Short mmCIF file of C-alpha atoms in Angstrom, two decimals:
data_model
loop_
_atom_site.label_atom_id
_atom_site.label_comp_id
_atom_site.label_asym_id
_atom_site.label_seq_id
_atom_site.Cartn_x
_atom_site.Cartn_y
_atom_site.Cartn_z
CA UNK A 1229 -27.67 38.52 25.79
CA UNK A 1230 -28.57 35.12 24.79
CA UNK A 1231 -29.71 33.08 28.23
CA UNK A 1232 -31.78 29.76 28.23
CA UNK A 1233 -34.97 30.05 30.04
CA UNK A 1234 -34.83 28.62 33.87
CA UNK A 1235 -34.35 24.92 34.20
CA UNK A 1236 -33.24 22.06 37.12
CA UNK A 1237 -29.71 20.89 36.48
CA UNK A 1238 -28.74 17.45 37.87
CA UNK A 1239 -25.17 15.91 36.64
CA UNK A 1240 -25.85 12.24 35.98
CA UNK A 1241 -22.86 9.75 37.53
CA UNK A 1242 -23.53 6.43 35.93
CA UNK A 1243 -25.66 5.35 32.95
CA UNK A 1244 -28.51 4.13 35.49
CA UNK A 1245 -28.35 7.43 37.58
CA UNK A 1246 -29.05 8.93 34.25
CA UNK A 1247 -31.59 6.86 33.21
CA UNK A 1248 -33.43 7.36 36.98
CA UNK A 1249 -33.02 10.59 36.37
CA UNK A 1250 -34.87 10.73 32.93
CA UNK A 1251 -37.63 8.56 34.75
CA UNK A 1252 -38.11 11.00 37.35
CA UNK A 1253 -38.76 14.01 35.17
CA UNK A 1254 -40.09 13.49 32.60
CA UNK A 1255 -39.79 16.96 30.95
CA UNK A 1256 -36.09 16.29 31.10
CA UNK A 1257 -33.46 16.59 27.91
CA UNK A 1258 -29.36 15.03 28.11
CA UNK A 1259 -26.48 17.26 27.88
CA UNK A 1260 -23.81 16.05 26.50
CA UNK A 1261 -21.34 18.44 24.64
CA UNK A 1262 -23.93 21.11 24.30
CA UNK A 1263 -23.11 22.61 21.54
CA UNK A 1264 -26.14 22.16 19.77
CA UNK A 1265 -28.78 21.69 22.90
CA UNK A 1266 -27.79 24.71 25.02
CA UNK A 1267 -28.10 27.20 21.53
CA UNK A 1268 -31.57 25.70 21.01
CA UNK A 1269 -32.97 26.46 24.28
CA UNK A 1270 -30.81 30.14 24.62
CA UNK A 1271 -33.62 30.63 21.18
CA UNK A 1272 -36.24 29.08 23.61
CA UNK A 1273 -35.97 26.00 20.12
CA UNK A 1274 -36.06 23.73 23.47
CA UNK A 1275 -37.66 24.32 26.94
CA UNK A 1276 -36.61 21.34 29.22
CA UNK A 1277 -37.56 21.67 32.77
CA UNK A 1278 -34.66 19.54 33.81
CA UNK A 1279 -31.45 18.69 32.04
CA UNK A 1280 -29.21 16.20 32.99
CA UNK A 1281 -25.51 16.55 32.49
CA UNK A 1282 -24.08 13.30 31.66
CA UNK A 1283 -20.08 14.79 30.89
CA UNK A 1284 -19.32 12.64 33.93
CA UNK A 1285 -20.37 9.19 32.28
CA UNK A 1286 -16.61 8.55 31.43
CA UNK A 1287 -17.52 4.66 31.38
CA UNK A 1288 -19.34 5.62 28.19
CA UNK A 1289 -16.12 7.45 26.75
CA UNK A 1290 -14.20 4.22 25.03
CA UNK A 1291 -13.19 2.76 21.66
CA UNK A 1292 -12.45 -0.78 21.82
CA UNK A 1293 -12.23 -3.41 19.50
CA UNK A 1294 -14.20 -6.76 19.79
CA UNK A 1295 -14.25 -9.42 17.01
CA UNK A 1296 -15.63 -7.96 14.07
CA UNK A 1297 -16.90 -5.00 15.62
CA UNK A 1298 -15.28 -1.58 16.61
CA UNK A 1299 -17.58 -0.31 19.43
CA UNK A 1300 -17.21 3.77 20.28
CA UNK A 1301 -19.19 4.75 23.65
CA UNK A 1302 -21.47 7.87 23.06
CA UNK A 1303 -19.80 10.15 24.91
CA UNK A 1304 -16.28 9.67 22.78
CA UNK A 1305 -15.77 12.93 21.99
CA UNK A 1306 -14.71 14.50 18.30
CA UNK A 1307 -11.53 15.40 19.44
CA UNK A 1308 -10.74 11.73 20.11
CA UNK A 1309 -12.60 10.36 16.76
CA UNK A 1310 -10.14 12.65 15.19
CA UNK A 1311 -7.48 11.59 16.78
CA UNK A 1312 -7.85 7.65 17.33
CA UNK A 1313 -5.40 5.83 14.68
CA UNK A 1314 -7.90 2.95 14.81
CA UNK A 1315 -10.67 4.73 13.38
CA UNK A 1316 -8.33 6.22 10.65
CA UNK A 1317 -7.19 2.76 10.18
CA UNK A 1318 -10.64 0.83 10.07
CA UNK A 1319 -12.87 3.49 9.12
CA UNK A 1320 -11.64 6.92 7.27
CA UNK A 1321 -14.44 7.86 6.48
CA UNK A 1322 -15.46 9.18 10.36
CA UNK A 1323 -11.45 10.75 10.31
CA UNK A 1324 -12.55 12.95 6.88
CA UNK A 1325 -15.64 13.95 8.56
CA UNK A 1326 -14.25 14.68 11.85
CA UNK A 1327 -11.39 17.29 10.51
CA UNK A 1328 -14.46 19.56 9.12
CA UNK A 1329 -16.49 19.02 11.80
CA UNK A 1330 -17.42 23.01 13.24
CA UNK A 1331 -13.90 24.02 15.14
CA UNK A 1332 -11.16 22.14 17.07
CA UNK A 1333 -12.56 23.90 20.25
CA UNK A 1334 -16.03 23.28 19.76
CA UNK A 1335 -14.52 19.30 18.89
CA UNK A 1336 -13.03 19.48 22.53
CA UNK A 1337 -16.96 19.05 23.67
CA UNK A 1338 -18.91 17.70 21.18
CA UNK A 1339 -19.72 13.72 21.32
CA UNK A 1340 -20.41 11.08 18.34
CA UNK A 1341 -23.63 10.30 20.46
CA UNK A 1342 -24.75 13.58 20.89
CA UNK A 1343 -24.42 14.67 17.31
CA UNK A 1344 -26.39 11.59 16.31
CA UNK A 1345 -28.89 11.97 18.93
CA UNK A 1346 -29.32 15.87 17.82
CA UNK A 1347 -30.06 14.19 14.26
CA UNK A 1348 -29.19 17.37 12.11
CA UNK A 1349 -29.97 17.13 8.88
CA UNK A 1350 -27.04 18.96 7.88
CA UNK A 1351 -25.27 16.54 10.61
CA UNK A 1352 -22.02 14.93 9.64
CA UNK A 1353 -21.89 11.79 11.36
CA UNK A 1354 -25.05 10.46 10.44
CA UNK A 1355 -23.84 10.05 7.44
CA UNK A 1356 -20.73 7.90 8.02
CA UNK A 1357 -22.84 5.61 10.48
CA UNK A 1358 -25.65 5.47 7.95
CA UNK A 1359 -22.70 3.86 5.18
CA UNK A 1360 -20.75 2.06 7.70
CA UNK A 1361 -24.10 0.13 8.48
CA UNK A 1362 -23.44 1.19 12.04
CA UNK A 1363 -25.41 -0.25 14.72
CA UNK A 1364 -27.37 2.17 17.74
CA UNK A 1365 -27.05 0.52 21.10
CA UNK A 1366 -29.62 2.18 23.06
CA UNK A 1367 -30.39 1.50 27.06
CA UNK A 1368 -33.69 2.01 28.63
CA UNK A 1369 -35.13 0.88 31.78
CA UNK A 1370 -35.94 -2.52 30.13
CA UNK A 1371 -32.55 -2.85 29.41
CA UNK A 1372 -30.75 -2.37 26.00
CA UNK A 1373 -31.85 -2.50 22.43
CA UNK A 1374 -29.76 -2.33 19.12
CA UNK A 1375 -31.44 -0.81 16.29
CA UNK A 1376 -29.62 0.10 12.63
CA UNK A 1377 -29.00 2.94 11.69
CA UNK A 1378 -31.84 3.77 9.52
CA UNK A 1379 -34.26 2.55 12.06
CA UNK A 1380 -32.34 5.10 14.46
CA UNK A 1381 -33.10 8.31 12.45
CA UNK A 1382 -37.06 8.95 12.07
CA UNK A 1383 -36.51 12.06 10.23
CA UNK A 1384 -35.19 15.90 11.35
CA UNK A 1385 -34.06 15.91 14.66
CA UNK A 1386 -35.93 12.56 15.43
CA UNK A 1387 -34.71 9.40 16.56
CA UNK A 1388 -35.52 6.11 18.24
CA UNK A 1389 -34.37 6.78 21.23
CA UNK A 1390 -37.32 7.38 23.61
CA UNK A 1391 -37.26 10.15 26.45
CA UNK A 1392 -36.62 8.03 28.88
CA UNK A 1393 -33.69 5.86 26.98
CA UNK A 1394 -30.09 7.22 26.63
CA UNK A 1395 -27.63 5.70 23.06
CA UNK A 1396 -24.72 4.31 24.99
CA UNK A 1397 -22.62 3.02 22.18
CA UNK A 1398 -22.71 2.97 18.30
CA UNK A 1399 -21.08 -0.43 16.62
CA UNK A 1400 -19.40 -0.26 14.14
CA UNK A 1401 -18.88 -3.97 11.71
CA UNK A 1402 -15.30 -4.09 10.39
CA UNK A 1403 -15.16 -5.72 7.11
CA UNK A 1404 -12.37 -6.87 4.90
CA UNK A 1405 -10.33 -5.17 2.05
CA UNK A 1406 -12.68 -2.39 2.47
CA UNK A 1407 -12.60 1.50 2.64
CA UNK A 1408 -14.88 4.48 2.93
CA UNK A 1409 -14.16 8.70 2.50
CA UNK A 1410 -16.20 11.64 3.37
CA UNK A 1411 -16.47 15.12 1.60
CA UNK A 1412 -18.16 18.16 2.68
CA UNK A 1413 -18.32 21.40 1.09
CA UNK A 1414 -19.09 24.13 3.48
CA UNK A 1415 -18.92 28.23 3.23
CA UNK A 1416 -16.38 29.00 5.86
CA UNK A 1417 -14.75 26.57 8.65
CA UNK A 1418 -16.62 24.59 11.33
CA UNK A 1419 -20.02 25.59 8.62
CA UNK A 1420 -23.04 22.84 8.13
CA UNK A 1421 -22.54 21.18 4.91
CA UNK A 1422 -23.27 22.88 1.95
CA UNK A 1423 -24.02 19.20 0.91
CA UNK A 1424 -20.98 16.88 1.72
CA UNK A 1425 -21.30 12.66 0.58
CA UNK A 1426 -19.75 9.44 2.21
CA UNK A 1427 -19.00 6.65 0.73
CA UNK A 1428 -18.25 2.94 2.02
CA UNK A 1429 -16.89 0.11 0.13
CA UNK A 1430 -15.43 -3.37 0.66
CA UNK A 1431 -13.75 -5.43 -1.83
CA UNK A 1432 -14.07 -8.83 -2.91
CA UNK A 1433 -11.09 -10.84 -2.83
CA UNK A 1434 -11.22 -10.95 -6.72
CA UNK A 1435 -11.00 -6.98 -6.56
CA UNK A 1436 -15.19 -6.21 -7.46
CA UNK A 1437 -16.99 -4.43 -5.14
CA UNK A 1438 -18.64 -6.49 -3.08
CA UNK A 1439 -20.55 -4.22 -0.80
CA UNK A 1440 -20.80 -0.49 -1.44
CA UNK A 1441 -22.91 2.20 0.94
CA UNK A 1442 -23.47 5.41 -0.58
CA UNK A 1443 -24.35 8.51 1.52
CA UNK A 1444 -25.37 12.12 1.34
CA UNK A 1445 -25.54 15.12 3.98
CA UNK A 1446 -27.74 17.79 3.77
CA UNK A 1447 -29.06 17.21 0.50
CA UNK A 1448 -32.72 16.28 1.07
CA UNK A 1449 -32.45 12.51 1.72
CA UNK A 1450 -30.95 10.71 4.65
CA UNK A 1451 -31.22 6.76 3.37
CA UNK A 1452 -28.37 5.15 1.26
CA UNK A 1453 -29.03 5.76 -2.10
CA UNK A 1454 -29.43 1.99 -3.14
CA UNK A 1455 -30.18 2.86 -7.25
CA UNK A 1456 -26.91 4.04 -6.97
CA UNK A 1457 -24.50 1.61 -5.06
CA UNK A 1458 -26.57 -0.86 -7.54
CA UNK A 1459 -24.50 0.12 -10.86
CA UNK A 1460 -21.31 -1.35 -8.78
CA UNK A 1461 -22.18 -4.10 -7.09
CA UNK A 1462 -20.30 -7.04 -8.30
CA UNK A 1463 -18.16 -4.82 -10.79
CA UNK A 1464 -14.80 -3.66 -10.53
CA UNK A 1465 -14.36 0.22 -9.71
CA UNK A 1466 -14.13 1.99 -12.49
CA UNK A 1467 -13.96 6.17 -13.03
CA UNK A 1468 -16.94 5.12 -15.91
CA UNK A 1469 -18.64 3.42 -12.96
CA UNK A 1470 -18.41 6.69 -10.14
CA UNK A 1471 -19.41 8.90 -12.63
CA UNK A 1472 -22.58 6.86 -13.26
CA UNK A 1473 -22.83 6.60 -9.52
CA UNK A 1474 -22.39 10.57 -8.97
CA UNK A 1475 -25.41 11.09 -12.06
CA UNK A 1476 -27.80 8.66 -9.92
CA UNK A 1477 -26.91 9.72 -6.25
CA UNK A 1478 -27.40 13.50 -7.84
CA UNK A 1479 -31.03 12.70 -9.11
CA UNK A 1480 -32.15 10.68 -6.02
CA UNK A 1481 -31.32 13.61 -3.75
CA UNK A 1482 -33.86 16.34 -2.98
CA UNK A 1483 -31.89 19.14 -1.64
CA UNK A 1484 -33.46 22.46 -0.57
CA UNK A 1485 -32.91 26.12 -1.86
CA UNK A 1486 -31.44 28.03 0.94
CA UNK A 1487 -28.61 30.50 1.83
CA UNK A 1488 -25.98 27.66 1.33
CA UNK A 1489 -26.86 27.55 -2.35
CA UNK A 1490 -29.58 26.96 -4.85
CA UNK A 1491 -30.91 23.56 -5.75
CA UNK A 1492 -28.95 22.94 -8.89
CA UNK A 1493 -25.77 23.97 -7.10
CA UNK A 1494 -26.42 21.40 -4.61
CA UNK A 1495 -27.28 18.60 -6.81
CA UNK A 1496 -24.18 19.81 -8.59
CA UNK A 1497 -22.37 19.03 -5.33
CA UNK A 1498 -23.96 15.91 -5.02
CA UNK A 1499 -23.02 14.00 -8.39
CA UNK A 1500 -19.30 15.58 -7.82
CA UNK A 1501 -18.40 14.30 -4.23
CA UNK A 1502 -20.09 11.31 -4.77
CA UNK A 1503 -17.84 10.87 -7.56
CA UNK A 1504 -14.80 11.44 -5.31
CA UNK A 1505 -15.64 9.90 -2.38
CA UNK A 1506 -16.12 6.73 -4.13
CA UNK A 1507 -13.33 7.22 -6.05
CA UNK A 1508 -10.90 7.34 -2.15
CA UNK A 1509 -12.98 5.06 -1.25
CA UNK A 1510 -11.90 2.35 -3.60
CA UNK A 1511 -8.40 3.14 -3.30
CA UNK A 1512 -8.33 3.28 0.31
CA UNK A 1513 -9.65 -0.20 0.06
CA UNK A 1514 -6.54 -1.58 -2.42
CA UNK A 1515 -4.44 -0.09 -0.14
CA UNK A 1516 -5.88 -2.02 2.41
CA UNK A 1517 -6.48 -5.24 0.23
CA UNK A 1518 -2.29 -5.04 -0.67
CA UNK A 1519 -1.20 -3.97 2.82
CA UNK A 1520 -2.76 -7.41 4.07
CA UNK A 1521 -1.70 -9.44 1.12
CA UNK A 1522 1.71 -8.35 1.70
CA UNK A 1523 1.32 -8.96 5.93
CA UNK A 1524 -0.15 -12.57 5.08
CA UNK B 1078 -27.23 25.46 43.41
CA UNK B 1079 -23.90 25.72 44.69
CA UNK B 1080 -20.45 25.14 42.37
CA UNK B 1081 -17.38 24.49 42.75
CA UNK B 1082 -14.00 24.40 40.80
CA UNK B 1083 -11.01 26.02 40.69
CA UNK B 1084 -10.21 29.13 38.61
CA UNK B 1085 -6.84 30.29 37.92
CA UNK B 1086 -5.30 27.84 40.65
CA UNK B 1087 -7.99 29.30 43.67
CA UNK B 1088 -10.78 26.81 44.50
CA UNK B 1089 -13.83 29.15 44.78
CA UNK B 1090 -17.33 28.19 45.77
CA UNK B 1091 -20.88 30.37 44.45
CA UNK B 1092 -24.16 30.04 44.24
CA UNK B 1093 -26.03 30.13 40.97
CA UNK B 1094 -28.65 29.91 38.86
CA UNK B 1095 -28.31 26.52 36.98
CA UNK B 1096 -29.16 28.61 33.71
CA UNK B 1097 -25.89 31.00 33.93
CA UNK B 1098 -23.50 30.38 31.86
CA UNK B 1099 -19.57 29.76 32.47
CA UNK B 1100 -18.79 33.14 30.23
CA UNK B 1101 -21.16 35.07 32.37
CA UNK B 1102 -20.15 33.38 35.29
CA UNK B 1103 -16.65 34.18 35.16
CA UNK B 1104 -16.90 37.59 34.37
CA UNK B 1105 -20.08 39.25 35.93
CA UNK B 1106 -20.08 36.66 39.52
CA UNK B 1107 -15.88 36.16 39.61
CA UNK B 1108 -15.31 39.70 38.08
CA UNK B 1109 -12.72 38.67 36.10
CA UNK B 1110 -13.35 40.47 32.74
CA UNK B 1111 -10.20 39.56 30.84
CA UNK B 1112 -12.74 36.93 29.39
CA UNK B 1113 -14.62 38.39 26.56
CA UNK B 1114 -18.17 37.14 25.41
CA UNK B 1115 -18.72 38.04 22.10
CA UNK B 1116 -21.16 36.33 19.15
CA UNK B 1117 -22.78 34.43 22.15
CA UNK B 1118 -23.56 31.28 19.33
CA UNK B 1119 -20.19 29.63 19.71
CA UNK B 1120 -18.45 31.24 16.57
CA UNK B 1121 -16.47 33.92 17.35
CA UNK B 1122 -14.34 31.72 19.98
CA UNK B 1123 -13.83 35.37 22.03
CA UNK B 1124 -15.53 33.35 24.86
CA UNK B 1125 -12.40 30.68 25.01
CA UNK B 1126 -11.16 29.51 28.35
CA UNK B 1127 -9.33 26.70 29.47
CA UNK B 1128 -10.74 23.57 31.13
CA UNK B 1129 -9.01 20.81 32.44
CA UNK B 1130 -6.36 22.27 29.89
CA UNK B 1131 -8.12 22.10 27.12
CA UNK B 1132 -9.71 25.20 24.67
CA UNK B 1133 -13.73 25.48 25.76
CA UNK B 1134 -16.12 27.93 23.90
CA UNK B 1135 -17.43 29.29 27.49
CA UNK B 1136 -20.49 30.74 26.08
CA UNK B 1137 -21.86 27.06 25.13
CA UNK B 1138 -20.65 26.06 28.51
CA UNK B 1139 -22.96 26.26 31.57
CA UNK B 1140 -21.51 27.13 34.94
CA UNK B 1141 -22.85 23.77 36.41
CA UNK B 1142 -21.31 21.88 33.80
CA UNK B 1143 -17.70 23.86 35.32
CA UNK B 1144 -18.43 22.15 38.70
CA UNK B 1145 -15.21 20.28 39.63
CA UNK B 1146 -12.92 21.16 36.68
CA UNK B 1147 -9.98 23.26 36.12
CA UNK B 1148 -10.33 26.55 34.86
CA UNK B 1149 -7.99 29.08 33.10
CA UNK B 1150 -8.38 32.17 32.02
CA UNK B 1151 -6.49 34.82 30.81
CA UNK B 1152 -6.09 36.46 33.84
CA UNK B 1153 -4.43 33.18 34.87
CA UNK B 1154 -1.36 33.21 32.40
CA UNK B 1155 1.00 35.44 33.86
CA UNK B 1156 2.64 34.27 36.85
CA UNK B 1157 2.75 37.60 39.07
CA UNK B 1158 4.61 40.02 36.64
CA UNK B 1159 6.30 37.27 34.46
CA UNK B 1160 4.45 36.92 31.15
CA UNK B 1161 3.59 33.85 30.04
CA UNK B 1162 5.80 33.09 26.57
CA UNK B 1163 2.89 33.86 24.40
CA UNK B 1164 1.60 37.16 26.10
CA UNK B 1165 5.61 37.99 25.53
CA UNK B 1166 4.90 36.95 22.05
CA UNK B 1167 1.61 38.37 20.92
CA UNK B 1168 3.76 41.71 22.38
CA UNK B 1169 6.98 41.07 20.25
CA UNK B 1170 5.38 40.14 17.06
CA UNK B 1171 1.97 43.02 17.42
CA UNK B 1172 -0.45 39.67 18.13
CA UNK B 1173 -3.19 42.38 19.26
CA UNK B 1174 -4.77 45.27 17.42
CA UNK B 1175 -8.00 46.16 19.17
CA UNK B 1176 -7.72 43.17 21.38
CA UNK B 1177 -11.10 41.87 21.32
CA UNK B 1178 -10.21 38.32 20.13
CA UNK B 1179 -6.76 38.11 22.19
CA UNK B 1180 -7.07 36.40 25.80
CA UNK B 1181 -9.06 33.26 23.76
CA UNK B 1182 -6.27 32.95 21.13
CA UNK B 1183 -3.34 33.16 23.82
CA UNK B 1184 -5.33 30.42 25.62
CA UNK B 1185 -5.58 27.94 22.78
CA UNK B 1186 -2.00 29.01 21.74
CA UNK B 1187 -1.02 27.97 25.19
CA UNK B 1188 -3.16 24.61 25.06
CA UNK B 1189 -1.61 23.94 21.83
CA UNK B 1190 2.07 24.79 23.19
CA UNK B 1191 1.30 22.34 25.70
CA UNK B 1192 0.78 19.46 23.44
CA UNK B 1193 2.76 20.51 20.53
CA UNK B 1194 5.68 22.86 21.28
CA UNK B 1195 6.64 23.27 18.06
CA UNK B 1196 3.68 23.59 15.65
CA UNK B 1197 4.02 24.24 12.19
CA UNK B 1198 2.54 27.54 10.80
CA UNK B 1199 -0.61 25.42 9.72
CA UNK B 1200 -1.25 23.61 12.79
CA UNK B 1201 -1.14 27.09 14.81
CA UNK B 1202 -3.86 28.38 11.63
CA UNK B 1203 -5.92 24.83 12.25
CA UNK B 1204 -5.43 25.26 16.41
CA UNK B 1205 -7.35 28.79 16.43
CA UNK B 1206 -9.42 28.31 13.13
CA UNK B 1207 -12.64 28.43 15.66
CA UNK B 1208 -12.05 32.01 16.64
CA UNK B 1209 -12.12 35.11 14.61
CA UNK B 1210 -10.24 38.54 14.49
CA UNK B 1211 -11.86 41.10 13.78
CA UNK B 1212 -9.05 43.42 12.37
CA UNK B 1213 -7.77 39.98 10.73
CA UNK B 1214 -4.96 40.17 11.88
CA UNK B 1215 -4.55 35.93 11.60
CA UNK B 1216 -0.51 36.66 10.31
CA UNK B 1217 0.44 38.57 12.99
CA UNK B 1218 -1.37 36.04 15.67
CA UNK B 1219 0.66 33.28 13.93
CA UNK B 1220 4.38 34.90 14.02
CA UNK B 1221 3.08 35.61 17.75
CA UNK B 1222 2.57 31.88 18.65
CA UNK B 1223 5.52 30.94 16.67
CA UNK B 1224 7.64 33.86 18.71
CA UNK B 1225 6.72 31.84 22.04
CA UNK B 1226 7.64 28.65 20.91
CA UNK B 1227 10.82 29.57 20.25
CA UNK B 1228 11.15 31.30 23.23
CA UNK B 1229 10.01 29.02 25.68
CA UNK B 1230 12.09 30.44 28.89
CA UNK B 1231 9.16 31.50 31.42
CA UNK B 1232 7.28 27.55 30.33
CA UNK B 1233 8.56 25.83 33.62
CA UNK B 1234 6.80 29.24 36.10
CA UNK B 1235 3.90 29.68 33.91
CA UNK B 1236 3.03 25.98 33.02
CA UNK B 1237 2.87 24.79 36.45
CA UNK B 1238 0.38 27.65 37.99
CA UNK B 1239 -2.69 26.02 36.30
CA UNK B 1240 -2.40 23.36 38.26
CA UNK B 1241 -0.89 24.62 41.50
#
């Protein structure tokens, strides 16, 4: 029988409660879904003297729309990423990753901020934020902070956000004539990532790429893989042009022999979805690009 | 500390360790065993209860976190001897074999009747793709589902209980 180690349990009711909370006790971790914390600390992975249940911050439970930017609260759970006709609508990418995403049960609890937050390497999410150039809004007792994306991860199961600082939202900018896709290959459903890519594009209005974010998960590297997106910038997408793409993004990556497959499987993976996922990408965005020609 | 929440429709009120967990909870403090804990890593979806209505993995669910919600288990389907529509089914159509895996997959069969009363054979395979047979019997646990959709007769007794 798998049972975490004794801890204090306090159930947070606003974001400052929380944040009090984290101030008072300082051996403390945040519980949102659980799904990855409370199987950690039943392997005694974690230890917290204290965790604080924040399920009952619903005021951080939103997707709204504001100018240029699509804001989702932390504790939006996958379920509702999944769901949301917005986000299939502005950003596929996150509705790809969120239908292989572990289970549709274990989707009923998990959150976009808590996945982040866990920082998996393996982790799907981090991924689409990393291409969607999504923005961390982070609240501390000095108040809040927005930091990018790649200044959010520090590595494995590292971020910026300090022990006694909670992410409340993630911002997402909403560009024109763009589109983005996500691919994962995985061993069985609701698995890690064997490796899985995400790609991001947005059109100029002459039909090149104007700016392109290239992605992969679990494959040794968690940065966008610039040399890549580089070969087609300012070009117009071309299947010449993703296979290029898929060669680089394959070479840059570093992935790791383990049970999910050798290295040259993985790299195999990695030149392949890259391939694809630019390849829906693109098209997603002259769907887009036509839809709003024909609308205007 | 002391939870609360309501479990089959009967507000109940223990004290616990903050470290239990809702599958142990239910079935070692309420005694209601219908509830089976099985790969303890929420895989196996054995574990599955309702809360608020919704399919939970109750293994990666602490008691605590149960305080003030709904919950529904097995034991909570049947309205006194009338079968809920997919018990009825999963006993038409041979749903169970050694009946390990049953009481979560006629929970999320009822969540998903709930939203979607008439799912397509693939949305019933995506609906309980977290949980796993262990005779694999998936085909039979599919014509089950699909048996109490048709047959939706006892819905309007066994739907409101939850709640009640």
């Amino acid at each position: 029988m798998q049972i975490p180690a004794p801890f204090d349990y306090a159930r947070a009711t606003t974001v400052n409660d929380a944040l009090a909370l984290l101030e008072r006790h300082p051996d403390s971790r945040v519980v949102a879904g659980g799904h990855s914390l409370l199987p950690m600390m039943k392997l005694r992975l974690a230890r917290p003297e204290w965790l604080i249940d924040i399920n009952d911050l619903y005021e951080l439970d939103f997707i709204l729309r504001e100018g240029d930017y699509l804001r989702v609260g932390a504790m939006t759970r996958h379920t509702t990423l999944l769901e949301s006709p917005e986000i299939a609508r502005l950003f596929p990418i996150i509705t790809d990753a969120e239908r292989v995403i572990a289970d549709p049960i274990v989707r009923n609890r998990g959150t976009i901020g808590g996945s982040l937050c866990q920082a998996d390497p393996a982790e799907d999410l981090s991924t689409c934020c990393v291409v969607l150039r999504a923005e961390a809004v982070i609240r501390g007792p000095g108040g809040e902070r927005t930091v990018s994306m790649s200044e959010f991860h520090r590595g494995p199961y590292e971020t910026a956000v300090a022990q006694n600082e909670i992410l409340v939202e993630v911002r997402f900018p909403i560009l024109p004539r763009s589109g983005s896709a996500y691919e994962k290959v995985e061993r069985r459903v609701g698995d890690w990532a064997v490796v899985a890519a995400g790609a991001a594009v947005s059109l100029a209005e002459d039909g090149t790429i104007d700016d392109v974010a290239i992605g992969l998960t679990a494959a040794g590297i968690d940065r966008t893989i610039t040399e890549a997106e580089a070969v087609l910038h300012g070009k117009k997408p071309t299947e010449g042009l993703f296979i290029e793409a898929g060669r680089i993004a394959a070479a840059a990556s570093d992935p790791i022999a383990d049970q999910r497959g050798p290295v040259d499987y993985k790299r195999h993976l990695a030149d392949e979805l890259t391939r694809r996922v630019l390849r829906h990408a693109c098209a997603r965005a002259l769907e887009v690009r036509h839809t709003t020609t024909q609308e205007g | 500390m002391q939870i609360s929440m309501t479990v089959n429709g009967e507000d109940i009120t223990r004290e616990i360790e903050p470290r239990v967990l809702l599958v142990h909870f239910i079935r070692d403090v309420l005694r209601l065993t219908g509830t089976h804990w099985g790969c303890d890593t929420s895989n196996c979806g054995t574990c599955v209860v309702l809360m608020d209505g919704l399919p939970v993995k109750s293994c990666t669910v602490l008691a605590a976190m149960a305080d003030g919600h709904a919950i529904t288990t097995v034991e909570g389907l049947a309205t006194g001897a009338k079968l809920d529509p997919v018990q009825q089914g999963f006993m038409e159509e041979h749903g169970l074999q050694c009946g390990f895996c049953t009481p979560g997959m006629m929970l999320t069969a009822r969540a998903l009747l709930d939203r979607n009363p008439h799912p397509d054979d693939g949305e019933i395979r995506e609906a309980i793709s977290g949980q796993m047979c262990r005779c694999t019997g998936y085909a039979t646990i599919v014509r089950s589902v699909k048996w109490a959709a048709e047959h939706p007769a006892a819905q309007e007794t066994t739907g409101e209980e939850v709640t009640a």
